[in-house]
Tab-separated table of C-alpha atoms in Angstrom:
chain	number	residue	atom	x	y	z
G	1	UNK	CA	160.240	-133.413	11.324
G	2	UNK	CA	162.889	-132.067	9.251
G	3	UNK	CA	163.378	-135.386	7.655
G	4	UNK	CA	160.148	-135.190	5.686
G	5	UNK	CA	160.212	-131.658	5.334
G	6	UNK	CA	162.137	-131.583	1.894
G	7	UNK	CA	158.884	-131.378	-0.424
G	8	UNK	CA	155.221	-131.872	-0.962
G	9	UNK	CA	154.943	-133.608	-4.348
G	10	UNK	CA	152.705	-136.094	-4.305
G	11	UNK	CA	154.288	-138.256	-6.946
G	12	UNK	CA	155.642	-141.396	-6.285
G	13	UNK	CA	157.201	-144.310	-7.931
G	14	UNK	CA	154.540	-146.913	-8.943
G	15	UNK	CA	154.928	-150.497	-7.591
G	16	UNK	CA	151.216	-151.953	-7.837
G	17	UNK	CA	150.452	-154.381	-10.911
G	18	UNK	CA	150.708	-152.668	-14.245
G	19	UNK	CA	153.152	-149.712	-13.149
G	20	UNK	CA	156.474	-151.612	-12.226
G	21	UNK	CA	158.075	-148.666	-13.849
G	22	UNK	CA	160.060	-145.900	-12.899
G	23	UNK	CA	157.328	-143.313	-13.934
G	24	UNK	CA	155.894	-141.675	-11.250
G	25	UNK	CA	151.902	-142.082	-9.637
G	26	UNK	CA	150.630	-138.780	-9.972
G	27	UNK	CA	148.231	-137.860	-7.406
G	28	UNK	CA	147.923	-134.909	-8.009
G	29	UNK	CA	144.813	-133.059	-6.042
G	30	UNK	CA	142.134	-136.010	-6.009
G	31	UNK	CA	140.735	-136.945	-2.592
G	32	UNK	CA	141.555	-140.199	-0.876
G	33	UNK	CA	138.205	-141.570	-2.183
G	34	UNK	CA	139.162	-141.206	-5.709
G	35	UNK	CA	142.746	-143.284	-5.595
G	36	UNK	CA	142.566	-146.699	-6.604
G	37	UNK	CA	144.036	-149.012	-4.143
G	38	UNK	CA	147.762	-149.817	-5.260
G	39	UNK	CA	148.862	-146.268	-6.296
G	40	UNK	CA	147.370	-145.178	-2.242
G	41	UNK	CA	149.510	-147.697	-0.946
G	42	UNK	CA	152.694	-146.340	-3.178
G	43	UNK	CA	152.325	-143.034	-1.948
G	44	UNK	CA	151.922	-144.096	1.668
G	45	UNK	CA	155.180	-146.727	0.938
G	46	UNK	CA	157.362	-143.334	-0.889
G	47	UNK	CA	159.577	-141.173	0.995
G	48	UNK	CA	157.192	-138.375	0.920
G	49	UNK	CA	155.744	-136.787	3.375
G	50	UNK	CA	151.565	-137.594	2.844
G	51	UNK	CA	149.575	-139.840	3.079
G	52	UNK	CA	151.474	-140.977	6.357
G	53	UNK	CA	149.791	-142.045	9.709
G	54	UNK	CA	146.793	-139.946	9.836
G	55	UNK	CA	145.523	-140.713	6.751
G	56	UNK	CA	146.341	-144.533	7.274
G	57	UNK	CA	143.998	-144.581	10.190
G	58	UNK	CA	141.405	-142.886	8.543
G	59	UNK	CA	141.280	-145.399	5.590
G	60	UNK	CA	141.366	-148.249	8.360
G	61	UNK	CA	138.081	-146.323	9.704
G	62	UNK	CA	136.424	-145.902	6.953
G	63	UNK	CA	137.285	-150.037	5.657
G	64	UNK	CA	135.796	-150.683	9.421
G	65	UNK	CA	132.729	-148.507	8.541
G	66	UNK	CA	132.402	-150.624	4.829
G	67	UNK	CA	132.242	-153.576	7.064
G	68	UNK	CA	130.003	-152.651	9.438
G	69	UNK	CA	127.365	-151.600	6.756
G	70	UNK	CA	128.209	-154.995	5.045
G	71	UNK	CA	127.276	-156.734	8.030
G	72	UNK	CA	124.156	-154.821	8.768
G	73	UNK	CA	122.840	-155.033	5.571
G	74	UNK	CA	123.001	-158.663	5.542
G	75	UNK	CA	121.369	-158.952	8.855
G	76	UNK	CA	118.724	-156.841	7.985
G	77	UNK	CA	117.828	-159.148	5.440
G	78	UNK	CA	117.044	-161.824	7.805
G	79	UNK	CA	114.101	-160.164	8.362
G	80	UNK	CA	111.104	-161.982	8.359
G	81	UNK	CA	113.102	-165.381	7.102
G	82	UNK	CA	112.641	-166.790	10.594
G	83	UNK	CA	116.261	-167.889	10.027
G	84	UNK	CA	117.821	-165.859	12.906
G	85	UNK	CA	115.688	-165.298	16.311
G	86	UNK	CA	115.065	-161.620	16.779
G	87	UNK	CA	116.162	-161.034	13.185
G	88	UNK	CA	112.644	-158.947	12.598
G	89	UNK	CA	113.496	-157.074	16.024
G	90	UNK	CA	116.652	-156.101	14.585
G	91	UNK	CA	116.007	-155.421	11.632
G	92	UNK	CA	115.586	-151.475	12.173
G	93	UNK	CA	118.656	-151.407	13.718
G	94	UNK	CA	120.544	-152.728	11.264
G	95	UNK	CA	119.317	-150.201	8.321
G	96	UNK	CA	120.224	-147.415	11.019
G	97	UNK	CA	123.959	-149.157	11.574
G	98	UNK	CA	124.479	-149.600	7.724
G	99	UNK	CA	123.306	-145.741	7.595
G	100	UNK	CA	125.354	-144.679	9.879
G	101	UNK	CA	128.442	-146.635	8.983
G	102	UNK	CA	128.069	-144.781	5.069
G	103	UNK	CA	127.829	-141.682	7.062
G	104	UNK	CA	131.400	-142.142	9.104
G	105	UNK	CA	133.063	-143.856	5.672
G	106	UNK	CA	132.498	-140.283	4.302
G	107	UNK	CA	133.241	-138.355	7.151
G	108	UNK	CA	136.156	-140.131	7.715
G	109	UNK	CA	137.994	-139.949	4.250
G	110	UNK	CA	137.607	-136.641	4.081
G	111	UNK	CA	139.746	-136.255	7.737
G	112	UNK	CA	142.302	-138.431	5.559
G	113	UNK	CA	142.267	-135.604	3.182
G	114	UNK	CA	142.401	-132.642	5.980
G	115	UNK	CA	145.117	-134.674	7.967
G	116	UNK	CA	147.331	-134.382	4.542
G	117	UNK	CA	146.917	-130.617	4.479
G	118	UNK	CA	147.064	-130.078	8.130
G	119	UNK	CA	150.318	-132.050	7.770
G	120	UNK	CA	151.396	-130.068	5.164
G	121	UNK	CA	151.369	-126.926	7.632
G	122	UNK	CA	153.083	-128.240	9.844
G	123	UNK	CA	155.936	-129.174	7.399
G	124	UNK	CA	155.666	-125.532	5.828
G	125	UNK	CA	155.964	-124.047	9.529
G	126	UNK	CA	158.901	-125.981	10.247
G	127	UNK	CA	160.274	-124.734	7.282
G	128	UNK	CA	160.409	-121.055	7.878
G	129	UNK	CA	163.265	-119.120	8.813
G	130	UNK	CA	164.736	-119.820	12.081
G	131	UNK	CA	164.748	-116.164	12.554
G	132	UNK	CA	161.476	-115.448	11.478
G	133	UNK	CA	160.057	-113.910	15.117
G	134	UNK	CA	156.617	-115.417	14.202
G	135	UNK	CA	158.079	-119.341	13.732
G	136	UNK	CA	157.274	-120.647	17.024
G	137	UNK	CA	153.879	-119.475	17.045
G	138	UNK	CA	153.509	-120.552	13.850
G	139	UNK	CA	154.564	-123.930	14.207
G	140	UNK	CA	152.255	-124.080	17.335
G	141	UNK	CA	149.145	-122.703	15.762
G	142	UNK	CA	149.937	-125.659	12.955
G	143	UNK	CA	150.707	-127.887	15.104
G	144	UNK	CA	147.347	-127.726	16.755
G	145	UNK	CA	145.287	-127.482	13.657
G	146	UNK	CA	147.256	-131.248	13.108
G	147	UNK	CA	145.962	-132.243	16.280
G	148	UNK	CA	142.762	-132.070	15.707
G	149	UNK	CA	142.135	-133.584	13.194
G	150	UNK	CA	143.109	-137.401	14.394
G	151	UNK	CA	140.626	-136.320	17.018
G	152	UNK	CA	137.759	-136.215	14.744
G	153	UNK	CA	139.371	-139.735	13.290
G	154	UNK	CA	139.101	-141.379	16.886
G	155	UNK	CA	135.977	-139.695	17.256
G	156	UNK	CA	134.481	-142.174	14.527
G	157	UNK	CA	137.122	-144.604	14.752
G	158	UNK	CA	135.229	-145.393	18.488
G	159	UNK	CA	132.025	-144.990	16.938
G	160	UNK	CA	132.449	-147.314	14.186
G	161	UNK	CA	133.583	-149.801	17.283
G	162	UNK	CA	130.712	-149.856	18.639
G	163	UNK	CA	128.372	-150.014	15.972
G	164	UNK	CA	130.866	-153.124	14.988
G	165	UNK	CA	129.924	-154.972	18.655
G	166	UNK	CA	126.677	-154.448	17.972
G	167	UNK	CA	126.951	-156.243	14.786
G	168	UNK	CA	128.335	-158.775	16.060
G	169	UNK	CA	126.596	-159.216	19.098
G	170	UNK	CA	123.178	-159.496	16.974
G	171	UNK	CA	123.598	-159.823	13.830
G	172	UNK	CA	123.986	-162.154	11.048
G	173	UNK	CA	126.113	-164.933	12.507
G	174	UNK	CA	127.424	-165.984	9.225
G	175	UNK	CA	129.476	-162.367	9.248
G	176	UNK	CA	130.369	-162.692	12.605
G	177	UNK	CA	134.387	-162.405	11.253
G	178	UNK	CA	133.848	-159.426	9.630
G	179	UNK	CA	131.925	-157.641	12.599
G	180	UNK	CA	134.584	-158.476	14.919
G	181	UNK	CA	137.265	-157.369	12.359
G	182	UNK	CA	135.512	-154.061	11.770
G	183	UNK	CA	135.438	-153.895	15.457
G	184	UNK	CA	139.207	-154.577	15.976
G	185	UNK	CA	140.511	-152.409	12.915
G	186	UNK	CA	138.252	-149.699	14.103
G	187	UNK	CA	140.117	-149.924	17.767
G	188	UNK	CA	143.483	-150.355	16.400
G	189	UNK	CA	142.677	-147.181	14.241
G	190	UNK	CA	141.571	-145.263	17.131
G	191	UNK	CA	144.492	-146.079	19.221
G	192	UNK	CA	146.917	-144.974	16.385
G	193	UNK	CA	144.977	-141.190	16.280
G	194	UNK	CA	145.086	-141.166	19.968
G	195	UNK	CA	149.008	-141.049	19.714
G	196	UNK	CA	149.155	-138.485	16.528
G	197	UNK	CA	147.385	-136.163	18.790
G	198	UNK	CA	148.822	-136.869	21.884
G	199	UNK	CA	152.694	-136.534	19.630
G	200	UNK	CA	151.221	-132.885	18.424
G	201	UNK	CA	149.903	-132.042	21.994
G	202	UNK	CA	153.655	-132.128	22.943
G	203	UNK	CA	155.482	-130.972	20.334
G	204	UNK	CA	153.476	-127.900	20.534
G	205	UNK	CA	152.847	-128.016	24.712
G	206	UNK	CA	149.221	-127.649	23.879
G	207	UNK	CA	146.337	-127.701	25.802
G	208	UNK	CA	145.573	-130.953	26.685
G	209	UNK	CA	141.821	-131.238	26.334
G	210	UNK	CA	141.624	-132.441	22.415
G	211	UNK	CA	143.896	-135.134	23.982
G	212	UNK	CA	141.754	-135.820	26.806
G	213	UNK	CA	138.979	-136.352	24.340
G	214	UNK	CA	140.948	-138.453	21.608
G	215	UNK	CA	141.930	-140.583	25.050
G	216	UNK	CA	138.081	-140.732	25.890
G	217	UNK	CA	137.059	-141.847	22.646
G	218	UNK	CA	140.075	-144.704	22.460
G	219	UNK	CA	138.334	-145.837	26.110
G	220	UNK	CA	135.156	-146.271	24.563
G	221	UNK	CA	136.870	-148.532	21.523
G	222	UNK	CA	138.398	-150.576	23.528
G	223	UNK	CA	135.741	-151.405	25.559
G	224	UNK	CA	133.744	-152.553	22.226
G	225	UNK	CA	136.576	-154.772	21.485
G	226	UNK	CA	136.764	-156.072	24.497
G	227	UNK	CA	132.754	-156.547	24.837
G	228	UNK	CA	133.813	-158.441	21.437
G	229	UNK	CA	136.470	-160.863	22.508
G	230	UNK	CA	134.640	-161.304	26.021
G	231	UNK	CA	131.553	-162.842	23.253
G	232	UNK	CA	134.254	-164.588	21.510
G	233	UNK	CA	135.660	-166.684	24.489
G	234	UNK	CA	132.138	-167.566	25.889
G	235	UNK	CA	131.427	-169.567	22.883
């Protein structure tokens, strides 16, 4: 903890095409949604303390969600064609997957953004006097604010699963890859909150139900991967 505790810039060297220099990326106060792809990956690559883990597996949610909509836009298209049986049958629930998916890609970035500053806390608690008589409560109270936040990210890390499975279970079979990657990144993402909370829920020996739910919501992940790969092998 104390490691990454020496500062909160947001500036890091720039390594993605066009910024080989020294200068730094300045971030600054933008949201996640507003970097552009090889300045988020510097800052996550700098020895800084955000974007780190949380807000990795919220991008990896909300790339699953892009996906998912992808997929379910395309299917829905089939409607009608006669080039997919039960394409017109599905063809509902694809606009509500794709609608849902843009819902959780929003949600989603935004927990990137409250993981950073609930991170930030934590760091800031850690940082107080070791004599300071309100430290320990401090760094508990922050401590749980950080925990529930990668609850929120397996919350639609799972959900994003499932609408993935269902993709791929009836969708367009042409994007059958990129349902079943949505499906796998989305579990994988899930998994990785999971352990951020379950890491705060012991650092701060908190009470263990937002861990009990982050574990309930990795269950229902993996079981839409593995509905996934069980699909995969019959074929």
């Amino acid at each position: 903890m104390d490691e990454r505790s020496g500062g909160s810039s947001r500036s890091t060297p720039g390594l993605f095409p066009g910024s080989e220099s020294s200068s730094p990326v300045d971030l600054g106060d933008r949201p996640f949604r507003d970097y552009r792809l090889g300045e988020y990956l510097d800052a996550v690559a700098a020895r800084q303390p955000a974007p780190s883990g949380g807000g990795v597996a919220a991008v990896s949610v909300a790339s699953a969600a892009a996906l998912v909509a992808m997929v379910a836009r395309y299917s829905a298209a089939l409607a009608g064609s006669g080039a997919l049986p039960g394409a017109a049958e599905f063809a509902a629930e694809a606009d509500a997957l794709a609608a849902e998916a843009d819902a959780l890609r929003i949600q989603v970035l935004a927990d990137a953004d409250a993981d950073a500053a609930a991170y930030a806390e934590v760091l800031a608690a850690y940082r107080a006097p070791r004599d300071d008589p309100a430290r320990a409560d401090r760094i508990r109270a922050a401590l749980a604010g950080a925990a529930e936040v990668p609850v929120r990210i397996a919350a639609a890390g799972a959900r994003v699963a499932v609408a993935g499975a269902r993709a791929a279970a009836r969708g367009n079979p042409n994007l059958a890859g990129d349902a079943m990657t949505a499906v796998l990144l989305a579990e994988a993402a899930t998994r990785a909150a999971t352990e951020l909370v379950r890491i705060n829920t012991r650092l701060g020996e908190l009470d263990p139900a937002p861990l009990a739910a982050a574990l309930a919501h990795r269950a229902t992940a993996v079981a839409a991967c593995r509905a996934v790969s069980l699909d995969d092998e019959s074929n």
